[in-house]
XYZ file of C-alpha atoms in Angstrom:
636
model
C -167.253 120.755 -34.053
C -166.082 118.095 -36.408
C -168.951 115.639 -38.062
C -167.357 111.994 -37.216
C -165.823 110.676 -40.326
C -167.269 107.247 -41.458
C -166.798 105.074 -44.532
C -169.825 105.390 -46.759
C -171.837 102.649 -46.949
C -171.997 100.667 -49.972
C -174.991 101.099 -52.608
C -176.104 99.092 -55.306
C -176.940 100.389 -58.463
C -180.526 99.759 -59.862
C -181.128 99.174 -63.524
C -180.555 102.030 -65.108
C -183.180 103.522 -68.011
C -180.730 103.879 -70.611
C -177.503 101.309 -69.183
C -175.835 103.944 -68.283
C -174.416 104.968 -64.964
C -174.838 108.631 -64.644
C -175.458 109.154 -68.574
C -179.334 109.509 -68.514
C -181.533 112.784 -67.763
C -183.518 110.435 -65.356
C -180.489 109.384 -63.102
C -180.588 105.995 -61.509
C -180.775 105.883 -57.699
C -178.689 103.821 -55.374
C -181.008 101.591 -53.115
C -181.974 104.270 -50.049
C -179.562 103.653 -46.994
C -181.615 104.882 -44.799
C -179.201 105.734 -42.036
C -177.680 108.159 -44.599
C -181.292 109.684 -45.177
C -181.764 109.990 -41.716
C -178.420 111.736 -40.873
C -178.869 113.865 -43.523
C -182.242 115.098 -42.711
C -181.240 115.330 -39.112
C -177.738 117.542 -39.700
C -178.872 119.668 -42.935
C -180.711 122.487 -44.262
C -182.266 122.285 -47.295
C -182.699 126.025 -49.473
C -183.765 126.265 -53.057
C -182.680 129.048 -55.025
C -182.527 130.881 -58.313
C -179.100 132.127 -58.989
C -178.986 134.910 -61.306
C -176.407 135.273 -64.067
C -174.645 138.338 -65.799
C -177.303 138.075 -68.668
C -180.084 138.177 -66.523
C -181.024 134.288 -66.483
C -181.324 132.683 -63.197
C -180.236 128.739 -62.445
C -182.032 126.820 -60.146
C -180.109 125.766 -56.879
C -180.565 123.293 -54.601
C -178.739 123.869 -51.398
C -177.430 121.681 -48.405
C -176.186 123.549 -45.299
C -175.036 121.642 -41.852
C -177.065 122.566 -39.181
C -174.136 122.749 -37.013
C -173.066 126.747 -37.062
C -170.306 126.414 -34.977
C -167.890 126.284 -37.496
C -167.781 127.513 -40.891
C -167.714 124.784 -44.120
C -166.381 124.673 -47.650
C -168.498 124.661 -50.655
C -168.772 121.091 -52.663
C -170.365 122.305 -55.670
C -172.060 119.655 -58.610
C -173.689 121.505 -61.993
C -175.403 118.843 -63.745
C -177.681 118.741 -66.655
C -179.769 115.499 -65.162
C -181.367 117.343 -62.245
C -180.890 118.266 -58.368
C -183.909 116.378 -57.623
C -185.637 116.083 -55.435
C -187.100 119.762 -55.678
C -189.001 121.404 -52.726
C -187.370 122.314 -49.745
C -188.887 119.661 -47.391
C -187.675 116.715 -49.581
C -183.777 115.854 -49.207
C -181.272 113.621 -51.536
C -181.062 110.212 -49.713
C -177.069 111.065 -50.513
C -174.940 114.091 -50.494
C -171.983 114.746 -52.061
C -169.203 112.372 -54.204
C -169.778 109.813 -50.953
C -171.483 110.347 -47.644
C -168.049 110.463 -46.105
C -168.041 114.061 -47.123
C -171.740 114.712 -45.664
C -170.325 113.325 -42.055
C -167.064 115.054 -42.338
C -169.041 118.641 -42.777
C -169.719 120.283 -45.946
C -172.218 122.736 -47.653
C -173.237 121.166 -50.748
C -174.920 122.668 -53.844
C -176.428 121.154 -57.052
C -177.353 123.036 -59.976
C -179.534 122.777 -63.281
C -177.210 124.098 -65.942
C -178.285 126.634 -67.813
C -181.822 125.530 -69.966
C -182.167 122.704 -67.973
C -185.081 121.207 -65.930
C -185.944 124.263 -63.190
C -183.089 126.374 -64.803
C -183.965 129.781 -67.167
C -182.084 130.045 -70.655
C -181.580 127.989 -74.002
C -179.587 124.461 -73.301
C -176.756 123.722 -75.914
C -175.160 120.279 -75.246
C -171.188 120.125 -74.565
C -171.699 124.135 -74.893
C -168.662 125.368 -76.660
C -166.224 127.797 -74.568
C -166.084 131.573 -75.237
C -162.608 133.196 -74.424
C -163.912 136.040 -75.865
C -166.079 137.546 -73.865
C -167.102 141.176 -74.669
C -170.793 141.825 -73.619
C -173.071 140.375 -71.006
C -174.988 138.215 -73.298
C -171.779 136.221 -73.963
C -172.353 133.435 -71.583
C -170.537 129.928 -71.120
C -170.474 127.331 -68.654
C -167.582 128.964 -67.367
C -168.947 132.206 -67.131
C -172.161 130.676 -65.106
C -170.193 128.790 -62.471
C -168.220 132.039 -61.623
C -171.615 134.151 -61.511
C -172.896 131.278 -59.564
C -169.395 130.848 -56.951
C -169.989 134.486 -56.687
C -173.391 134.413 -55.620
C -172.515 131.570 -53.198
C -169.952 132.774 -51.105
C -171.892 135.843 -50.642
C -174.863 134.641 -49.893
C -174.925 130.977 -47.846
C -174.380 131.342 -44.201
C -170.980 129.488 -42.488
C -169.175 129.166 -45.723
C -165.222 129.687 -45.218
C -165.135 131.404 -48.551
C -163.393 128.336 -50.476
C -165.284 126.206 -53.041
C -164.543 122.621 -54.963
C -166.516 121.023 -57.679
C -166.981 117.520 -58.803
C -169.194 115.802 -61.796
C -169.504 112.183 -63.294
C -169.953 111.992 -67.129
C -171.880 115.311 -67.990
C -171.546 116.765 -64.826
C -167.577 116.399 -65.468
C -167.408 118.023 -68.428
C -169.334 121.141 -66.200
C -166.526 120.639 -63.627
C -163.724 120.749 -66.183
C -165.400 124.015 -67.483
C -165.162 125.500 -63.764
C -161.308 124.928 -63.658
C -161.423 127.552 -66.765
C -161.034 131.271 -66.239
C -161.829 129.964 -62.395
C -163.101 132.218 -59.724
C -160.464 132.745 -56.720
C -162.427 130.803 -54.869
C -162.305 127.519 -56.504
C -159.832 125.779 -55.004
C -160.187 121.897 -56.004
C -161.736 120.697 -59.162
C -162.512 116.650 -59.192
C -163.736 115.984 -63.409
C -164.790 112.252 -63.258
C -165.591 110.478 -66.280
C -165.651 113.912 -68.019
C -167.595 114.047 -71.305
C -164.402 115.575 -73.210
C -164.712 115.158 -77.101
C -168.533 113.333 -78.509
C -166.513 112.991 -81.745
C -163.089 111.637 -81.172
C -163.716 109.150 -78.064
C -166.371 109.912 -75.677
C -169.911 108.249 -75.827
C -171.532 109.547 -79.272
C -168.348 108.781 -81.598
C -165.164 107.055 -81.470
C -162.816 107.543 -84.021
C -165.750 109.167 -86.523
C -167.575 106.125 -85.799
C -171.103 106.271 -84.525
C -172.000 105.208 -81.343
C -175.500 103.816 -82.290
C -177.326 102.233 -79.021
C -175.749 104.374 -76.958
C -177.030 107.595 -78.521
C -179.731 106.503 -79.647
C -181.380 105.716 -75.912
C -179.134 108.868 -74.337
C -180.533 111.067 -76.811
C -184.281 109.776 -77.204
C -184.647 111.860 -73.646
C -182.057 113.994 -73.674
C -182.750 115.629 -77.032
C -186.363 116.311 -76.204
C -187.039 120.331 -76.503
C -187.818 121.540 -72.909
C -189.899 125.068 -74.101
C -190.051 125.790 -70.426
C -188.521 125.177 -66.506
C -190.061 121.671 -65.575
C -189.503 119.410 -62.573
C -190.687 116.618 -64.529
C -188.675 114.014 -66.785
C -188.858 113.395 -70.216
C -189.206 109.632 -70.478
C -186.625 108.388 -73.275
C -187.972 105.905 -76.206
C -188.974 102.445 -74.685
C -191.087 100.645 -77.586
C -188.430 98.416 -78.596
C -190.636 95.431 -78.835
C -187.605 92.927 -78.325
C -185.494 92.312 -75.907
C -182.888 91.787 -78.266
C -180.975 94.988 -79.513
C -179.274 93.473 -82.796
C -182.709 92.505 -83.727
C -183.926 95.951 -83.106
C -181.304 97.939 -84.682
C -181.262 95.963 -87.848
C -185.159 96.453 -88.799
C -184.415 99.821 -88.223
C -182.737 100.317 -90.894
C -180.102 103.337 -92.117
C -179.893 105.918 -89.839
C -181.470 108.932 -92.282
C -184.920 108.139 -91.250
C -184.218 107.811 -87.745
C -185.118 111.605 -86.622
C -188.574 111.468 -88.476
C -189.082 107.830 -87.325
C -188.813 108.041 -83.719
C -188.509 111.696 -82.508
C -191.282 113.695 -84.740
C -188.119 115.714 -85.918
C -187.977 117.225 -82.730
C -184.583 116.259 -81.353
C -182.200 118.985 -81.638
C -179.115 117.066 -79.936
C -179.546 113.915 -82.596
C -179.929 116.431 -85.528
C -176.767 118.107 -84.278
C -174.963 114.405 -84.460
C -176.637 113.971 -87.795
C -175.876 117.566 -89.431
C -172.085 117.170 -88.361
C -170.575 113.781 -89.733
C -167.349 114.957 -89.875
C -164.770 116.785 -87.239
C -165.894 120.050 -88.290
C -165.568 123.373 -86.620
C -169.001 122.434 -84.769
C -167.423 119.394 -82.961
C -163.962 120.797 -83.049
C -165.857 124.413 -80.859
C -166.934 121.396 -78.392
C -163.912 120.252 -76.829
C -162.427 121.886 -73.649
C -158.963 120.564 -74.402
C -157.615 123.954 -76.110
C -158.730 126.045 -73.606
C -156.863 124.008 -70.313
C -154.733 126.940 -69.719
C -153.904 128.889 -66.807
C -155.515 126.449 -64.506
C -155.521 127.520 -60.927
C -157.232 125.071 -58.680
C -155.338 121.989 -57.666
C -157.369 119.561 -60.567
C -157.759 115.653 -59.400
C -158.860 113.589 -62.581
C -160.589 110.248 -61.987
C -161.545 107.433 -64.635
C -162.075 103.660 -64.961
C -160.683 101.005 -66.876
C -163.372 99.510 -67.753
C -165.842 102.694 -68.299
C -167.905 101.907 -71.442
C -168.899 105.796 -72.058
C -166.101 107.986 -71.210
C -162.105 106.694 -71.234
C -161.313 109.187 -73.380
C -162.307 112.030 -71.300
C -160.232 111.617 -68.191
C -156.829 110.679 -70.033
C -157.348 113.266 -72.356
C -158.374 116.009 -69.730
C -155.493 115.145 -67.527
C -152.748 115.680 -70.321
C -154.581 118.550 -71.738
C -153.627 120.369 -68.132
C -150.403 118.623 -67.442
C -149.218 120.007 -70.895
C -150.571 123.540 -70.601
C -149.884 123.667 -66.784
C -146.551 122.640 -65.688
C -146.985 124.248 -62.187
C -150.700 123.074 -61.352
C -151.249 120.525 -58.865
C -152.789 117.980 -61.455
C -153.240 114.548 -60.817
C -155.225 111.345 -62.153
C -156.514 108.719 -60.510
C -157.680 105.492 -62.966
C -159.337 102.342 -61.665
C -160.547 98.761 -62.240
C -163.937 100.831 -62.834
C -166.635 101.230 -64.888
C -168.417 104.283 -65.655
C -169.022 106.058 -61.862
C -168.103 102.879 -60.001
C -166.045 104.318 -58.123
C -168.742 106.162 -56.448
C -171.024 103.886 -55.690
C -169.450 100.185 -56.105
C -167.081 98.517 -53.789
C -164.778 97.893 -57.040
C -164.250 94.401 -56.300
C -165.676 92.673 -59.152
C -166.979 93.088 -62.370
C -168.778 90.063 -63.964
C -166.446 87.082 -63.731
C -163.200 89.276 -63.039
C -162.211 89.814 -59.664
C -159.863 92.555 -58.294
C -159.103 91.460 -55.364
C -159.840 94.434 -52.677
C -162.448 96.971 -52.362
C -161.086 98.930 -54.262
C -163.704 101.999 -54.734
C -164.580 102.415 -50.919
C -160.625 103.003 -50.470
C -160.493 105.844 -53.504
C -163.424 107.024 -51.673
C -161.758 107.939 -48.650
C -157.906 107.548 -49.051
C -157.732 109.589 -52.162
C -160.658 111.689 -52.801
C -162.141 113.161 -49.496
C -158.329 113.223 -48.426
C -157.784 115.307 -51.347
C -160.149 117.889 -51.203
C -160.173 117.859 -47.037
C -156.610 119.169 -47.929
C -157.404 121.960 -50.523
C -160.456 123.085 -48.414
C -160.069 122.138 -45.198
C -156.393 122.745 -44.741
C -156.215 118.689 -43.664
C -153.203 117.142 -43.995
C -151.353 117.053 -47.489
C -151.951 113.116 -48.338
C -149.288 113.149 -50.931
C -151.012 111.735 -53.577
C -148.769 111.174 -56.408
C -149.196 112.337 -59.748
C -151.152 109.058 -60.679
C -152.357 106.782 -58.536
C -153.493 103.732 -61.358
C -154.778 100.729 -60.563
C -153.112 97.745 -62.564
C -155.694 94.758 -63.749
C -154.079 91.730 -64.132
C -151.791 91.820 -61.473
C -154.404 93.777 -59.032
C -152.408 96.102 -57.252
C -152.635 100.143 -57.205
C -149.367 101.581 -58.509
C -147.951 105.132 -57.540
C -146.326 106.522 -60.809
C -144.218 110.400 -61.035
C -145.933 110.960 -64.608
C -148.463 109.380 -66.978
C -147.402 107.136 -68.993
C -144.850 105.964 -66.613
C -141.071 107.347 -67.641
C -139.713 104.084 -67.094
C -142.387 102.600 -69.865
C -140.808 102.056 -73.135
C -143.196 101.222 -76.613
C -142.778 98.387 -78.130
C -144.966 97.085 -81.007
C -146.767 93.505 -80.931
C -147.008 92.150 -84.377
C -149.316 90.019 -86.255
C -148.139 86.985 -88.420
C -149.141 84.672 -90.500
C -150.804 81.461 -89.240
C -152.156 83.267 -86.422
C -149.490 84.047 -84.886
C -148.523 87.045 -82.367
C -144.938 88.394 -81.447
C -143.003 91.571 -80.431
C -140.660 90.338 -82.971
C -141.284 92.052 -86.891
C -142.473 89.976 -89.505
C -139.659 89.080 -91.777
C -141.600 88.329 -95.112
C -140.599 90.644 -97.883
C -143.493 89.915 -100.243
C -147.018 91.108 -99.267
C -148.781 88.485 -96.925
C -152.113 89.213 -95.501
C -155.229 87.300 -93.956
C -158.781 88.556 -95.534
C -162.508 88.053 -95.058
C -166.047 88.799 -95.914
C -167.477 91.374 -94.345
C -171.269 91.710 -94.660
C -173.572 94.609 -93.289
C -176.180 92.705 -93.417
C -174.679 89.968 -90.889
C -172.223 92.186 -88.651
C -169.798 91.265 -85.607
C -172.392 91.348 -82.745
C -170.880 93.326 -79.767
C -171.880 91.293 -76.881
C -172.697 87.752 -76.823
C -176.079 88.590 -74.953
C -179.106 89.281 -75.806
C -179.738 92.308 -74.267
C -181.729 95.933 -75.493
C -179.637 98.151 -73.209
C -175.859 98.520 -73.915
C -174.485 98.155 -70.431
C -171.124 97.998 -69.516
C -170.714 93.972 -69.594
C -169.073 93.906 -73.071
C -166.161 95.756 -71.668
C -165.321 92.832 -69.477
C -167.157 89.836 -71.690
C -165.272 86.584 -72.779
C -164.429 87.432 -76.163
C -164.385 83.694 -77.353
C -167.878 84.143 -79.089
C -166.107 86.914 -81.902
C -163.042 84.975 -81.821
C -165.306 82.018 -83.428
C -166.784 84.215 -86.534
C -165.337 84.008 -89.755
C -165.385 87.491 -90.435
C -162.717 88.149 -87.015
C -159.348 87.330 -87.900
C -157.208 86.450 -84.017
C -153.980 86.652 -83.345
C -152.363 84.472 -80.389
C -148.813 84.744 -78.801
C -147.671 81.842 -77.146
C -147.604 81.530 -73.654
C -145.523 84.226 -71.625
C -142.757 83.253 -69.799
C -142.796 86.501 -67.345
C -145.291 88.762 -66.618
C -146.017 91.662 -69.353
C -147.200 95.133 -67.732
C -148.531 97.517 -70.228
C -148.638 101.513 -69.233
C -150.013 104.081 -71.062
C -151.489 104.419 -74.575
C -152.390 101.797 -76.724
C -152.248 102.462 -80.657
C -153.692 100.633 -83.767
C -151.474 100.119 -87.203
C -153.169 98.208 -89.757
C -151.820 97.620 -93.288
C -155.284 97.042 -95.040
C -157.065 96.767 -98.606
C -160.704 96.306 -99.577
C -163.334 95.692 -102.436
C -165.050 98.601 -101.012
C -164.112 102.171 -100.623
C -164.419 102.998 -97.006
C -164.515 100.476 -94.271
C -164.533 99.937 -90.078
C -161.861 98.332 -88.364
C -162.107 97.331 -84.798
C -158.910 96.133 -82.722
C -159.389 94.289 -79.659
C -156.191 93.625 -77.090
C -156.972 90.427 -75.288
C -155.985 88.918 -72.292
C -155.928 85.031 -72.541
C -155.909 83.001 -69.928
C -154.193 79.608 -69.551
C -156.188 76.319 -69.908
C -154.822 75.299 -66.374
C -155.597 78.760 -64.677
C -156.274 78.944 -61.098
C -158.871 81.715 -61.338
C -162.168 81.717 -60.322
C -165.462 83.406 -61.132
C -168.466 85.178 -58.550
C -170.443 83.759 -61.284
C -170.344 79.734 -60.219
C -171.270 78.112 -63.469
C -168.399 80.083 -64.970
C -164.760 78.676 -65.916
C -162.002 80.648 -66.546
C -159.899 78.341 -68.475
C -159.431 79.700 -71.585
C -161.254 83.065 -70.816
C -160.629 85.649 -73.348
C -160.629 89.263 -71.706
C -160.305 92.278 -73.294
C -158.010 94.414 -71.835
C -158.934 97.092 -74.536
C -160.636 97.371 -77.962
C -161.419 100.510 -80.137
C -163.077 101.600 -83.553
C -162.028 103.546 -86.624
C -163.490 104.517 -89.529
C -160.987 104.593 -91.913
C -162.396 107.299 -94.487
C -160.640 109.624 -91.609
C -157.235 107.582 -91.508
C -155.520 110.641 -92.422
C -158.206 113.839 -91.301
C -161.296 113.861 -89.696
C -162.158 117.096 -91.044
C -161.733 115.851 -94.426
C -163.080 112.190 -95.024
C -160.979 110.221 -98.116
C -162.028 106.944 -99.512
C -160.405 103.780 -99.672
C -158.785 102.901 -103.413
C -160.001 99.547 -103.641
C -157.081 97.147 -104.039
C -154.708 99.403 -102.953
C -153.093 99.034 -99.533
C -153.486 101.859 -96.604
C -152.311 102.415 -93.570
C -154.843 103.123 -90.999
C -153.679 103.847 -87.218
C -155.939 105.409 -84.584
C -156.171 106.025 -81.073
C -156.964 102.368 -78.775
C -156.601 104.933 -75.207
C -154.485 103.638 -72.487
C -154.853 100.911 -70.055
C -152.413 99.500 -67.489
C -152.650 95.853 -67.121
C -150.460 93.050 -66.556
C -150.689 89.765 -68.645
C -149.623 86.845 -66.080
C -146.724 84.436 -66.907
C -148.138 81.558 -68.529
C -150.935 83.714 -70.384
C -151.426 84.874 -73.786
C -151.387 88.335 -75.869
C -154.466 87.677 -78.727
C -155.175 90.326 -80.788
C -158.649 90.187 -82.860
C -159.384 92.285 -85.831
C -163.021 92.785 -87.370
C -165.477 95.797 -89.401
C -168.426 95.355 -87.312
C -169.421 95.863 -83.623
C -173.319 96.042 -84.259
C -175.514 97.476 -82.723
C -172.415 99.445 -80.426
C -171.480 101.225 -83.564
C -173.491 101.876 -86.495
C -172.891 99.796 -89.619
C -170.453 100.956 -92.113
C -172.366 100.760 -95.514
C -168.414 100.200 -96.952
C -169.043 102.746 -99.849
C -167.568 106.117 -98.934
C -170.462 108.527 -98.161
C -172.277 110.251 -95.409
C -173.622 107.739 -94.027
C -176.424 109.406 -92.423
C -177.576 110.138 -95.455
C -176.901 106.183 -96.874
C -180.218 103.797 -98.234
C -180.365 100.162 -97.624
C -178.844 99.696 -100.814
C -175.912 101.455 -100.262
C -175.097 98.804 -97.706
C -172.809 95.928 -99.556
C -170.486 92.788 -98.762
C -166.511 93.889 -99.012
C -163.482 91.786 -98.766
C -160.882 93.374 -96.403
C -157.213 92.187 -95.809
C -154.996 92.470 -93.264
C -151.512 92.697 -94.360
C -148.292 91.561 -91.946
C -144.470 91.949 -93.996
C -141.738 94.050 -93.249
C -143.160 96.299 -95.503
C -146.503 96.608 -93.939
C -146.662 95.297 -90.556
C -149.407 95.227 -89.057
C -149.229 95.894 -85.041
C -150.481 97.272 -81.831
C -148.166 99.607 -80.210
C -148.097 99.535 -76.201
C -146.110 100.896 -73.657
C -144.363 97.871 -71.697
C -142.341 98.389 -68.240
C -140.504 95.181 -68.641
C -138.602 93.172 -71.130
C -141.695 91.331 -72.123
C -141.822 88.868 -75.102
């Protein structure tokens, strides 16, 4: 007999330990429905078991069978590296599955510790490289592990129908993404979410080479602990900051070199790793599942958000890893008005003072996800999801597009000027004409307007006005648009820059302006939104690796480079009557770590290494400076 489907109802998320949604080894909890406890206590089995591996280590397996036997179920399968708590078989989740949907439709579900974490046996090795390799039965990878543990499943949990799908937010997608490779038969559906992809090049510890400070340092403070043995218990992450104020923090602590000895007892493995590997090196580059997206079998759905302050990168970059490699897989992406896991526990309505108009989370919820793997397990009906369903901000509206970027998207570059100014139209200046200004480590960019210890996701979304203010950010304003302006697809930096220095950061923020006279309201009452600056997307480089990130070159000082990098996509639409601003800076402290502005490692830099450069920005038609977009109409 079918379980009645339902909607899920909607959780809030607490305060998380480290501002993170799903990014901490002591998970936050939604606030206990407890009509969801109840029905899951009153319709599932709990088992706990240790699965054993082809090297002889066994992972620890919390397991979730409907008591209903008159039918058999699929297999919705998480690995995580943050715990299946609660453990002991008398004590149940208070949720099961991506949303409780799935829990009332009928499902087994099974969580795992990955391999050397909490109850699990074995060594942990973060964002554990992939082995194609294998030869022997020591040689073990997260792929390898989720086939022994499929195997084991399907053989040994009553009522399953012998077909399996995985999902994972953050972590736990970058463990899904790793079961779509050298897949057993019986994975059918593979959901990555958020998927920790690449720590170097865009996902939570780096962007661009550029160091992720407050993030990592928090993540890392507990999840870099050594765990000698299986434990049920937490390892608390650092909480003396003594402030509530995180620039404060961050800038009496100093360079990063002492940071280890400081705070851990030089006893985190995962920060030495960061520390020991400053450049794109064989070590970061082993990391990355990218390469080895080939021969993917299950039907992959990849889901991301907008406005997800940890992982962007992973989703877009996971998705066109397959759709390259794998013409003929079922491989889609799904991208919302989101930050990072909203979509599974939010309504996706708002997020601080910028509404979006619908719920939009409770409808991926159940008109694209549980449809989606209902069909692939389930044999439900094919929903005909297309091969990205994207939400678009701005305009508020989920679009259906054939391929991603959209084919009917054309680039177009949006140039700065001088005076300010912003245009699709090329500067037309033949001698060199550039803006410049002082940038001091000692007094960076702040990232937030705030004041605030934990990073949080409210700078994705924040009125920008406060930077825009500095004298060390140099904005860029178009004039008013007279038609709307959709953007689709990926969104690329070109700066024409020289400094006093020898290596510097330069952070590009594309902003949404909105008009003096605008209609729209804030949730947040004291709010106006004349004026409000919102940034549709903004992005670091450090340009020592403008031209490798293996191989780090320094800045002639004087002399005038070209520096492009990576902004990821976004698909927004700028209203009539709004403006394009671009805003150009070197700091984004404490976000990113400071750039001492001398080329070095700078994890090995002193505090007097740190010193004041002058950069310029340079906009001719020899060295215009631009953002390149993807626009589906005639814009500007």
């Amino acid at each position: 007999m079918k379980m009645n489907l339902k909607i899920p109802s909607v959780r809030r998320l607490l305060s998380l330990a480290f501002g993170t949604v799903l990014a901490s080894p002591l998970l936050a909890q939604p606030v206990v429905n407890k009509a969801d406890s109840l029905y899951i206590v009153q319709n599932y089995t709990k088992m706990e078991r240790m699965v054993p591996m082809r090297d002889g280590a066994k992972l620890f397996t919390s397991i979730y069978v409907p008591k209903n036997t008159s039918q058999k179920y699929p297999i919705m399968f998480d690995r995580t590296p943050y715990s299946v708590a609660p453990y002991g078989e008398d004590k149940y989740k208070t949720s099961l599955g991506p949303s409780m949907a799935f829990a009332r439709d009928g499902y087994i579900f099974v969580y795992q510790d990955v391999r050397g974490r909490w109850m699990s046996e074995g060594e942990f090795v973060a964002v554990r490289p992939h082995n194609p390799d294998k030869k022997k039965k020591t040689d073990v990878d997260e792929s390898s592990d989720t086939y022994d543990s499929i195997d084991w499943l399907i053989k040994n949990i009553p009522n399953n129908n012998g077909r399996v799908g995985t999902w994972g937010i953050s972590a736990p997608g970058f463990y899904t993404t790793m079961t779509a490779i050298d897949a057993h038969p019986a994975l059918k559906a593979v959901s990555p979410q958020a998927p920790v992809t690449d720590w170097y090049m865009g996902d939570d510890r780096h962007h661009n080479g550029a160091f992720f400070l407050m993030g990592t340092f928090a993540f890392l403070s507990s999840y870099g602990k050594p765990r000698p043995v299986p434990t049920s218990k937490p390892s608390p992450g650092f909480s003396a900051y003594g402030t509530p104020d995180s620039y404060k923090f961050y800038m009496n602590v100093g360079p990063l070199s002492k940071i280890n000895e400081r705070f851990f007892n030089n006893q985190n493995k995962v920060w030495q790793e960061m520390i020991d590997h400053p450049n794109y090196d064989e070590f970061w580059q082993a990391r990355t599942p990218v390469p080895h997206l080939k021969n993917i079998k299950p039907a992959v759905m990849t889901v991301g958000g907008w406005f997800d302050q940890e992982d962007l990168y992973g989703p877009l970059k996971t998705y066109a890893g397959i759709e390259s490699k794998n013409p003929k897989t079922k491989n889609i992406l799904v991208m919302g008005p989101w930050i990072h896991g909203g979509w599974a526990r939010s309504n996706g309505d708002v997020l601080g003072n910028i509404k979006f108009g619908a719920k939009t989370a409770p409808y991926y919820r159940e008109k694209i996800e549980l449809a989606f793997f209902n069909h692939y397990l389930k044999d439900g009906p094919d929903p005909q999801l297309p091969e990205a369903s994207i939400f678009l901000t701005g305009s508020n509206e989920w679009k259906q597009y054939s391929q991603w970027p959209p084919k009917e998207s054309q680039e177009r570059n949006i140039y700065l000027h001088t005076n300010g100014k912003l245009s699709f139209e090329a500067p037309k200046e033949t001698e060199p004409v550039f803006d410049e200004y002082l940038s001091d480590p000692k007094k960076p960019v702040p990232y937030t307007n705030e004041v605030r210890i934990i990073r949080g996701s409210d700078f994705m979304y924040e009125d920008q006005r406060f930077a825009a203010a500095r004298p060390d950010v140099l904005v860029y304003e178009s004039e008013p648009l007279t038609e709307d302006v959709t953007i689709t697809g990926n969104v690329m930096a070109n700066l024409f820059v020289s400094t006093t220095g020898t290596d510097a950061d330069f952070v590009v923020k594309l902003i949404d302006v909105y008009p003096d006279t605008t209609k729209a309201t804030s949730p947040i009452p004291t709010t106006k939104m004349a004026g409000f600056q919102l940034m549709v997307r903004g992005e670091v480089m450090r340009a020592k690796f403008r031209n490798s990130f293996s191989k780090p070159e320094p800045l002639k000082p004087g002399e005038i480079a070209e520096v492009k990098f990576d902004m990821q996509d976004a698909a927004h639409t700028f209203k009539k009557g709004h403006k394009m601003m671009v805003q150009v800076q070197s700091s984004w402290f404490p976000l990113v770590d400071r750039n001492p502005q001398k080329f070095m490692n700078i994890y090995d830099a002193t505090e007097a290494d740190y010193q004041k450069a002058t950069h310029r920005v340079y906009f001719s038609n020899k060295n215009p400076s631009h953002v390149k977009v993807r626009v589906l109409n005639k814009g500007i």
